[in-house]
mmCIF file of C-alpha atoms in Angstrom:
data_model
loop_
_atom_site.group_PDB
_atom_site.id
_atom_site.type_symbol
_atom_site.label_atom_id
_atom_site.label_comp_id
_atom_site.label_asym_id
_atom_site.label_seq_id
_atom_site.Cartn_x
_atom_site.Cartn_y
_atom_site.Cartn_z
ATOM 1 C CA MET A 1 -0.238 0.031 0.266
ATOM 2 C CA PRO A 2 1.458 3.582 -0.394
ATOM 3 C CA VAL A 3 2.676 5.476 2.275
ATOM 4 C CA HIS A 4 0.101 8.253 3.786
ATOM 5 C CA ILE A 5 2.293 11.133 4.772
ATOM 6 C CA GLY A 6 0.574 14.319 4.647
ATOM 7 C CA TYR A 7 1.450 17.868 5.459
ATOM 8 C CA ALA A 8 0.850 19.664 9.358
ATOM 9 C CA ALA A 9 -0.572 23.297 8.402
ATOM 10 C CA MET A 10 -0.299 25.428 11.626
ATOM 11 C CA LEU A 11 -2.683 28.285 11.656
ATOM 12 C CA GLU A 12 -1.055 29.142 14.480
ATOM 13 C CA ARG A 13 1.867 30.077 13.040
ATOM 14 C CA PHE A 14 1.651 31.120 9.776
ATOM 15 C CA PRO A 15 -1.332 33.396 7.717
ATOM 16 C CA PRO A 16 -4.097 31.710 6.150
ATOM 17 C CA ALA A 17 -3.506 32.560 2.890
ATOM 18 C CA GLU A 18 0.258 31.406 3.099
ATOM 19 C CA ALA A 19 -1.049 28.212 5.179
ATOM 20 C CA VAL A 20 -3.054 27.002 2.050
ATOM 21 C CA THR A 21 -0.202 27.885 -0.592
ATOM 22 C CA LEU A 22 1.828 25.712 1.319
ATOM 23 C CA ALA A 23 -0.337 22.946 1.595
ATOM 24 C CA ALA A 24 -0.649 22.847 -2.194
ATOM 25 C CA LEU A 25 3.214 22.806 -2.546
ATOM 26 C CA ALA A 26 3.509 20.095 -0.447
ATOM 27 C CA GLU A 27 1.225 18.218 -2.457
ATOM 28 C CA SER A 28 3.045 19.284 -5.624
ATOM 29 C CA HIS A 29 6.058 17.866 -3.550
ATOM 30 C CA GLY A 30 4.474 13.888 -2.734
ATOM 31 C CA PHE A 31 2.409 14.840 0.246
ATOM 32 C CA THR A 32 -0.987 13.468 0.680
ATOM 33 C CA GLY A 33 -3.609 15.047 2.612
ATOM 34 C CA VAL A 34 -3.606 18.077 5.004
ATOM 35 C CA MET A 35 -4.179 18.469 8.803
ATOM 36 C CA ALA A 36 -5.029 22.108 9.961
ATOM 37 C CA SER A 37 -4.475 22.885 13.363
ATOM 38 C CA ASP A 38 -7.356 24.804 15.210
ATOM 39 C CA HIS A 39 -6.247 27.211 17.786
ATOM 40 C CA PHE A 40 -8.013 30.849 19.051
ATOM 41 C CA GLN A 41 -4.063 31.454 20.472
ATOM 42 C CA PRO A 42 -0.946 30.640 19.509
ATOM 43 C CA TRP A 43 1.474 28.840 21.683
ATOM 44 C CA LEU A 44 3.785 31.842 21.546
ATOM 45 C CA PRO A 45 3.064 35.872 21.087
ATOM 46 C CA ALA A 46 5.775 35.656 18.161
ATOM 47 C CA GLN A 47 3.806 32.895 16.013
ATOM 48 C CA GLY A 48 1.392 35.580 15.483
ATOM 49 C CA GLN A 49 -1.465 33.877 14.084
ATOM 50 C CA SER A 50 -4.649 31.906 14.925
ATOM 51 C CA SER A 51 -6.822 31.869 11.880
ATOM 52 C CA PHE A 52 -10.401 30.261 11.660
ATOM 53 C CA VAL A 53 -9.669 26.532 10.908
ATOM 54 C CA TRP A 54 -13.090 25.750 9.482
ATOM 55 C CA SER A 55 -12.543 28.267 6.514
ATOM 56 C CA VAL A 56 -8.967 27.628 5.991
ATOM 57 C CA LEU A 57 -9.905 23.724 5.576
ATOM 58 C CA ALA A 58 -12.726 25.027 3.358
ATOM 59 C CA ALA A 59 -9.581 26.911 1.052
ATOM 60 C CA LEU A 60 -7.723 23.806 1.269
ATOM 61 C CA GLY A 61 -10.336 21.945 -0.177
ATOM 62 C CA GLU A 62 -10.221 24.210 -3.214
ATOM 63 C CA ARG A 63 -6.113 24.331 -3.734
ATOM 64 C CA THR A 64 -5.647 20.361 -2.773
ATOM 65 C CA THR A 65 -7.163 17.088 -3.448
ATOM 66 C CA GLY A 66 -6.159 15.095 -0.641
ATOM 67 C CA ASP A 67 -7.686 14.477 2.828
ATOM 68 C CA LEU A 68 -7.925 17.179 4.945
ATOM 69 C CA GLY A 69 -9.388 17.437 8.582
ATOM 70 C CA PRO A 70 -8.877 19.490 12.004
ATOM 71 C CA GLY A 71 -5.925 18.367 14.008
ATOM 72 C CA VAL A 72 -7.498 18.890 16.287
ATOM 73 C CA THR A 73 -10.993 20.580 17.099
ATOM 74 C CA THR A 74 -12.726 20.885 20.639
ATOM 75 C CA PRO A 75 -16.772 20.453 20.318
ATOM 76 C CA THR A 76 -16.978 20.993 24.075
ATOM 77 C CA PHE A 77 -16.374 24.926 25.089
ATOM 78 C CA ARG A 78 -15.767 27.078 22.499
ATOM 79 C CA TRP A 79 -18.051 25.002 20.801
ATOM 80 C CA HIS A 80 -21.155 23.424 21.077
ATOM 81 C CA PRO A 81 -21.117 19.858 19.297
ATOM 82 C CA ALA A 82 -23.729 20.415 16.815
ATOM 83 C CA MET A 83 -22.221 23.142 15.703
ATOM 84 C CA VAL A 84 -19.238 21.392 15.175
ATOM 85 C CA ALA A 85 -21.248 18.261 13.402
ATOM 86 C CA GLN A 86 -22.613 21.094 11.176
ATOM 87 C CA ALA A 87 -19.522 22.375 10.382
ATOM 88 C CA SER A 88 -17.946 18.824 9.093
ATOM 89 C CA ALA A 89 -20.833 17.827 7.521
ATOM 90 C CA THR A 90 -20.776 20.844 5.497
ATOM 91 C CA LEU A 91 -17.197 20.156 4.472
ATOM 92 C CA GLY A 92 -18.103 16.694 3.941
ATOM 93 C CA ALA A 93 -20.537 17.649 1.271
ATOM 94 C CA LEU A 94 -18.270 20.330 -0.438
ATOM 95 C CA TYR A 95 -15.249 17.509 -0.580
ATOM 96 C CA PRO A 96 -16.800 14.214 -0.659
ATOM 97 C CA GLY A 97 -14.870 11.378 0.419
ATOM 98 C CA ARG A 98 -11.728 13.532 1.915
ATOM 99 C CA HIS A 99 -12.768 14.946 4.958
ATOM 100 C CA TRP A 100 -12.158 13.591 8.369
ATOM 101 C CA LEU A 101 -13.381 15.117 11.723
ATOM 102 C CA GLY A 102 -10.485 15.129 14.265
ATOM 103 C CA ILE A 103 -11.522 15.730 18.126
ATOM 104 C CA GLY A 104 -9.612 16.303 21.019
ATOM 105 C CA SER A 105 -10.385 17.663 24.604
ATOM 106 C CA GLY A 106 -8.933 20.695 24.551
ATOM 107 C CA GLU A 107 -6.445 23.246 26.154
ATOM 108 C CA ALA A 108 -7.338 25.875 28.337
ATOM 109 C CA LEU A 109 -4.623 28.453 25.839
ATOM 110 C CA ASN A 110 -7.953 27.917 23.386
ATOM 111 C CA GLU A 111 -11.138 27.091 25.698
ATOM 112 C CA HIS A 112 -10.828 29.356 28.512
ATOM 113 C CA VAL A 113 -11.665 32.693 26.146
ATOM 114 C CA VAL A 114 -15.256 32.249 26.303
ATOM 115 C CA GLY A 115 -14.834 32.213 30.611
ATOM 116 C CA HIS A 116 -16.037 28.873 31.088
ATOM 117 C CA TYR A 117 -14.796 27.100 34.305
ATOM 118 C CA TRP A 118 -11.804 24.897 33.252
ATOM 119 C CA PRO A 119 -12.385 21.190 34.653
ATOM 120 C CA GLU A 120 -9.617 18.529 35.650
ATOM 121 C CA ALA A 121 -8.644 16.326 33.110
ATOM 122 C CA PRO A 122 -11.110 13.347 33.700
ATOM 123 C CA GLU A 123 -14.284 15.708 33.236
ATOM 124 C CA ARG A 124 -12.878 17.160 29.853
ATOM 125 C CA ILE A 125 -12.201 13.802 28.529
ATOM 126 C CA ASN A 126 -16.095 12.820 29.352
ATOM 127 C CA ARG A 127 -17.312 15.886 28.114
ATOM 128 C CA MET A 128 -15.053 14.794 25.289
ATOM 129 C CA PHE A 129 -16.939 11.407 24.754
ATOM 130 C CA GLU A 130 -20.238 12.984 25.294
ATOM 131 C CA ALA A 131 -19.880 15.201 22.307
ATOM 132 C CA VAL A 132 -18.925 12.544 19.975
ATOM 133 C CA ASP A 133 -21.946 10.777 20.914
ATOM 134 C CA VAL A 134 -23.992 14.266 19.926
ATOM 135 C CA ILE A 135 -21.985 14.332 16.561
ATOM 136 C CA LYS A 136 -22.556 10.851 16.084
ATOM 137 C CA LYS A 137 -26.438 10.766 16.571
ATOM 138 C CA LEU A 138 -26.865 13.998 14.287
ATOM 139 C CA PHE A 139 -25.094 11.926 11.214
ATOM 140 C CA ALA A 140 -26.990 8.890 11.764
ATOM 141 C CA GLY A 141 -30.049 10.438 12.384
ATOM 142 C CA SER A 142 -29.636 13.372 9.510
ATOM 143 C CA LEU A 143 -28.462 10.890 6.979
ATOM 144 C CA ALA A 144 -31.447 8.668 7.761
ATOM 145 C CA GLY A 145 -33.917 11.533 7.484
ATOM 146 C CA ARG A 146 -34.936 11.840 10.640
ATOM 147 C CA ASP A 147 -34.533 14.689 13.455
ATOM 148 C CA VAL A 148 -32.236 13.427 16.953
ATOM 149 C CA ARG A 149 -32.062 14.832 20.694
ATOM 150 C CA HIS A 150 -30.083 14.295 23.544
ATOM 151 C CA SER A 151 -30.094 14.993 27.127
ATOM 152 C CA GLY A 152 -27.091 14.139 28.950
ATOM 153 C CA GLN A 153 -24.895 15.451 31.814
ATOM 154 C CA TYR A 154 -23.098 18.068 29.492
ATOM 155 C CA PHE A 155 -25.181 18.402 26.341
ATOM 156 C CA LYS A 156 -28.750 19.068 25.425
ATOM 157 C CA LEU A 157 -29.844 18.776 21.678
ATOM 158 C CA GLU A 158 -33.897 19.812 20.978
ATOM 159 C CA SER A 159 -35.128 17.596 18.268
ATOM 160 C CA THR A 160 -33.460 18.668 14.876
ATOM 161 C CA ARG A 161 -31.404 17.337 12.258
ATOM 162 C CA LEU A 162 -28.402 18.401 10.071
ATOM 163 C CA TRP A 163 -30.146 19.612 6.629
ATOM 164 C CA THR A 164 -26.963 19.380 4.511
ATOM 165 C CA MET A 165 -24.658 16.011 4.645
ATOM 166 C CA PRO A 166 -22.692 14.216 2.612
ATOM 167 C CA LYS A 167 -23.797 10.877 1.629
ATOM 168 C CA VAL A 168 -21.356 9.263 3.605
ATOM 169 C CA ALA A 169 -20.812 10.863 7.097
ATOM 170 C CA PRO A 170 -16.943 11.697 8.089
ATOM 171 C CA GLN A 171 -14.959 9.399 10.081
ATOM 172 C CA ILE A 172 -14.465 10.618 13.213
ATOM 173 C CA PHE A 173 -10.936 10.813 15.073
ATOM 174 C CA VAL A 174 -10.463 11.335 18.788
ATOM 175 C CA ALA A 175 -6.810 12.509 19.855
ATOM 176 C CA ALA A 176 -5.307 10.644 22.812
ATOM 177 C CA SER A 177 -2.527 11.030 25.038
ATOM 178 C CA GLY A 178 -3.425 8.311 27.284
ATOM 179 C CA PRO A 179 -4.316 4.593 27.364
ATOM 180 C CA VAL A 180 -7.639 4.660 28.798
ATOM 181 C CA THR A 181 -8.891 7.362 26.421
ATOM 182 C CA ALA A 182 -7.119 5.391 23.541
ATOM 183 C CA ARG A 183 -9.038 2.282 24.533
ATOM 184 C CA ARG A 184 -12.627 4.580 24.558
ATOM 185 C CA ALA A 185 -11.587 5.705 20.969
ATOM 186 C CA GLY A 186 -11.288 2.117 20.035
ATOM 187 C CA ARG A 187 -14.297 1.595 21.361
ATOM 188 C CA ASN A 188 -16.684 5.040 19.902
ATOM 189 C CA VAL A 189 -14.970 6.096 16.908
ATOM 190 C CA ASP A 190 -13.309 5.442 13.908
ATOM 191 C CA GLY A 191 -9.598 6.400 13.908
ATOM 192 C CA LEU A 192 -7.229 7.351 16.796
ATOM 193 C CA ILE A 193 -5.157 10.655 16.413
ATOM 194 C CA THR A 194 -1.808 11.315 18.675
ATOM 195 C CA THR A 195 1.274 13.397 18.607
ATOM 196 C CA GLY A 196 5.053 12.115 18.630
ATOM 197 C CA ALA A 197 6.343 10.409 21.961
ATOM 198 C CA PRO A 198 8.633 7.962 23.002
ATOM 199 C CA THR A 199 8.035 4.438 21.248
ATOM 200 C CA ASP A 200 7.171 2.366 24.422
ATOM 201 C CA ARG A 201 4.162 5.226 25.202
ATOM 202 C CA LEU A 202 3.413 5.342 21.537
ATOM 203 C CA ALA A 203 2.888 1.306 21.330
ATOM 204 C CA ALA A 204 0.711 1.275 24.700
ATOM 205 C CA LEU A 205 -1.762 3.593 22.637
ATOM 206 C CA LEU A 206 -1.542 1.639 19.733
ATOM 207 C CA THR A 207 -2.298 -1.783 21.820
ATOM 208 C CA ARG A 208 -5.268 0.293 23.974
ATOM 209 C CA PHE A 209 -6.881 1.210 20.862
ATOM 210 C CA ALA A 210 -6.978 -1.922 19.350
ATOM 211 C CA GLU A 211 -8.433 -3.386 22.790
ATOM 212 C CA GLY A 212 -11.452 -0.825 22.829
ATOM 213 C CA ALA A 213 -11.876 -1.328 18.848
ATOM 214 C CA ARG A 214 -12.305 -5.382 19.312
ATOM 215 C CA GLU A 215 -14.464 -4.771 22.674
ATOM 216 C CA GLY A 216 -16.899 -2.838 20.199
ATOM 217 C CA GLY A 217 -16.581 -5.699 17.555
ATOM 218 C CA ARG A 218 -14.359 -3.929 14.697
ATOM 219 C CA ASP A 219 -11.362 -4.535 13.575
ATOM 220 C CA PRO A 220 -8.691 -2.273 14.384
ATOM 221 C CA SER A 221 -6.360 -3.138 11.727
ATOM 222 C CA LYS A 222 -9.008 -1.114 9.102
ATOM 223 C CA MET A 223 -9.213 1.890 11.837
ATOM 224 C CA PRO A 224 -7.145 4.664 10.713
ATOM 225 C CA LYS A 225 -3.994 5.357 13.407
ATOM 226 C CA VAL A 226 -2.793 9.199 12.396
ATOM 227 C CA LEU A 227 0.285 10.894 14.159
ATOM 228 C CA GLN A 228 1.254 14.213 13.800
ATOM 229 C CA LEU A 229 4.977 14.408 13.950
ATOM 230 C CA HIS A 230 6.954 17.617 15.205
ATOM 231 C CA LEU A 231 10.187 17.368 13.571
ATOM 232 C CA SER A 232 13.216 20.330 13.010
ATOM 233 C CA TRP A 233 15.134 19.997 9.330
ATOM 234 C CA ALA A 234 17.237 22.909 8.562
ATOM 235 C CA ALA A 235 20.327 23.231 6.140
ATOM 236 C CA THR A 236 22.613 22.848 9.140
ATOM 237 C CA ASP A 237 22.421 21.355 12.498
ATOM 238 C CA GLU A 238 23.039 24.321 14.087
ATOM 239 C CA GLU A 239 20.131 26.441 12.086
ATOM 240 C CA ALA A 240 17.743 22.842 13.075
ATOM 241 C CA MET A 241 18.317 23.565 16.831
ATOM 242 C CA ARG A 242 17.701 27.487 16.447
ATOM 243 C CA ASN A 243 14.669 27.226 14.981
ATOM 244 C CA ALA A 244 13.464 24.302 17.165
ATOM 245 C CA LEU A 245 14.365 26.576 20.382
ATOM 246 C CA VAL A 246 12.957 29.949 18.673
ATOM 247 C CA GLU A 247 10.401 28.854 16.694
ATOM 248 C CA TRP A 248 9.038 25.556 18.417
ATOM 249 C CA PRO A 249 10.350 25.349 22.493
ATOM 250 C CA ASN A 250 7.136 23.698 22.889
ATOM 251 C CA GLY A 251 8.778 20.571 21.594
ATOM 252 C CA GLY A 252 11.136 20.463 24.221
ATOM 253 C CA MET A 253 8.760 21.157 27.451
ATOM 254 C CA ARG A 254 8.557 17.974 29.313
ATOM 255 C CA PHE A 255 5.398 18.800 31.354
ATOM 256 C CA ALA A 256 1.750 19.286 30.819
ATOM 257 C CA ARG A 257 0.263 22.158 29.102
ATOM 258 C CA SER A 258 -3.316 21.711 28.714
ATOM 259 C CA ASP A 259 -3.894 24.413 31.952
ATOM 260 C CA ILE A 260 -1.806 27.265 30.521
ATOM 261 C CA ARG A 261 -4.134 29.837 29.664
ATOM 262 C CA SER A 262 -2.206 32.508 28.063
ATOM 263 C CA PRO A 263 0.628 32.633 25.212
ATOM 264 C CA PHE A 264 2.576 35.310 27.466
ATOM 265 C CA GLU A 265 2.725 32.277 30.071
ATOM 266 C CA PHE A 266 4.249 29.982 27.685
ATOM 267 C CA GLU A 267 6.370 32.545 26.839
ATOM 268 C CA GLN A 268 7.886 33.004 30.082
ATOM 269 C CA LEU A 269 7.940 28.861 30.453
ATOM 270 C CA ALA A 270 9.828 28.910 26.795
ATOM 271 C CA ARG A 271 12.948 30.518 28.194
ATOM 272 C CA THR A 272 13.812 27.479 30.127
ATOM 273 C CA VAL A 273 14.218 25.198 27.457
ATOM 274 C CA ARG A 274 17.435 24.106 26.662
ATOM 275 C CA ALA A 275 18.655 22.150 23.298
ATOM 276 C CA GLU A 276 18.923 19.271 25.679
ATOM 277 C CA ASP A 277 15.212 19.117 26.178
ATOM 278 C CA PHE A 278 14.653 18.199 22.257
ATOM 279 C CA GLU A 279 16.464 14.589 22.999
ATOM 280 C CA GLY A 280 13.487 12.128 22.519
ATOM 281 C CA GLN A 281 10.945 14.673 22.534
ATOM 282 C CA MET A 282 11.450 15.628 18.790
ATOM 283 C CA VAL A 283 14.208 14.818 16.098
ATOM 284 C CA VAL A 284 16.451 18.121 15.248
ATOM 285 C CA SER A 285 18.692 17.278 12.458
ATOM 286 C CA ALA A 286 20.118 18.836 8.899
ATOM 287 C CA ASP A 287 20.770 14.754 7.685
ATOM 288 C CA PRO A 288 17.273 13.514 5.634
ATOM 289 C CA ASP A 289 17.669 9.899 6.631
ATOM 290 C CA VAL A 290 17.820 10.806 10.094
ATOM 291 C CA HIS A 291 14.233 12.323 9.656
ATOM 292 C CA ARG A 292 13.308 9.045 7.118
ATOM 293 C CA ALA A 293 14.360 6.763 9.774
ATOM 294 C CA ASP A 294 12.582 8.323 12.392
ATOM 295 C CA ILE A 295 9.097 8.674 10.245
ATOM 296 C CA GLN A 296 9.595 5.123 9.124
ATOM 297 C CA ARG A 297 10.124 4.023 12.861
ATOM 298 C CA HIS A 298 6.491 5.226 13.611
ATOM 299 C CA LEU A 299 4.878 3.606 10.678
ATOM 300 C CA ASP A 300 6.225 0.449 11.499
ATOM 301 C CA LEU A 301 4.662 1.173 14.882
ATOM 302 C CA GLY A 302 1.361 1.294 13.348
ATOM 303 C CA PHE A 303 0.533 4.251 12.701
ATOM 304 C CA ASP A 304 -0.714 4.620 8.782
ATOM 305 C CA ARG A 305 -1.143 7.971 8.175
ATOM 306 C CA VAL A 306 1.711 10.666 9.414
ATOM 307 C CA TYR A 307 1.385 14.388 9.079
ATOM 308 C CA LEU A 308 4.762 16.480 9.159
ATOM 309 C CA HIS A 309 5.219 19.597 10.987
ATOM 310 C CA ASN A 310 8.828 21.128 10.257
ATOM 311 C CA VAL A 311 9.049 23.520 13.290
ATOM 312 C CA GLY A 312 11.196 26.642 11.135
ATOM 313 C CA ARG A 313 10.160 29.076 8.348
ATOM 314 C CA ASN A 314 12.050 27.151 5.503
ATOM 315 C CA GLN A 315 8.605 25.252 4.915
ATOM 316 C CA ALA A 316 9.150 25.469 1.226
ATOM 317 C CA GLU A 317 12.940 24.012 1.728
ATOM 318 C CA PHE A 318 11.733 21.629 3.600
ATOM 319 C CA LEU A 319 8.867 20.567 1.330
ATOM 320 C CA GLU A 320 11.422 20.277 -1.703
ATOM 321 C CA VAL A 321 14.053 17.940 0.110
ATOM 322 C CA PHE A 322 11.544 15.791 1.905
ATOM 323 C CA GLY A 323 9.366 15.059 -1.320
ATOM 324 C CA ARG A 324 12.845 14.504 -3.223
ATOM 325 C CA GLU A 325 14.652 12.296 -0.203
ATOM 326 C CA VAL A 326 12.420 11.348 2.298
ATOM 327 C CA LEU A 327 8.810 10.522 0.816
ATOM 328 C CA PRO A 328 10.036 7.921 -1.633
ATOM 329 C CA ALA A 329 12.259 6.307 0.759
ATOM 330 C CA LEU A 330 9.414 5.183 3.150
ATOM 331 C CA ARG A 331 7.609 2.527 3.485
ATOM 332 C CA ALA A 332 4.097 1.046 4.628
#
């Protein structure tokens, strides 16, 4: 089977028109598909952007031909799940067979802006899975031509349906970084999303996801396992490390970030990140073969879709080099 290596469009770092242009350029170099980040604020003030993901995804659909989806959106605080379902169904209708819906439990950086109480992780995860139930009800009911309702612990939905739907509902992928959430995802949704991490941790996530899938009566080998992989490539190792430290110190932060509310707080924390903090967290190298080996390691682990984010501003050079030297050498 062909290897599925997509482009991660980081909307907290690039203006929307530039992000769309870069995604189209990525496709011209052999990348397949786009994962677009959903942020209300950037991680750091210097990153400087945070455009509306659904508008950008629609533009991406016009400029590219591969799959596309948010990596990931949160249907629990800024959004009611009914609105996420409507946005996703519309995108699916615009680009049949191309759109998938990536869902996460959220971060205070983006979700606290509406002024709601910010709960602990277990409640955020429970909210997410109830939101998934609402979205699945709307997708299924709307395809069947009937209204649905919902009254749960966190959400209510009056009797209604989505009046614009694709012929097939978008697949739903849930983001997980822990084994319990991964197992629930296997039972409840179509696929798993996670980010780069040590091999043992990723292997445990995939195992729990597969267990959940089998508990739900499904074949985990046929369910997408999606990875967003951050990396730093540049013409020299020194430049690659400078890009990591300046543009994406997030990759060297070895602590939970879900409760941090402000880009300016992240800016203060970023000053503590050192070159050695990226070891085992994110590959920083000028050698395309080093990056190829790391991507192949994740494919061998069981991921079947990988979306790459190079942390430098040297996006065009990265896309050209990886399209020529890295992607052709990868094997599923």
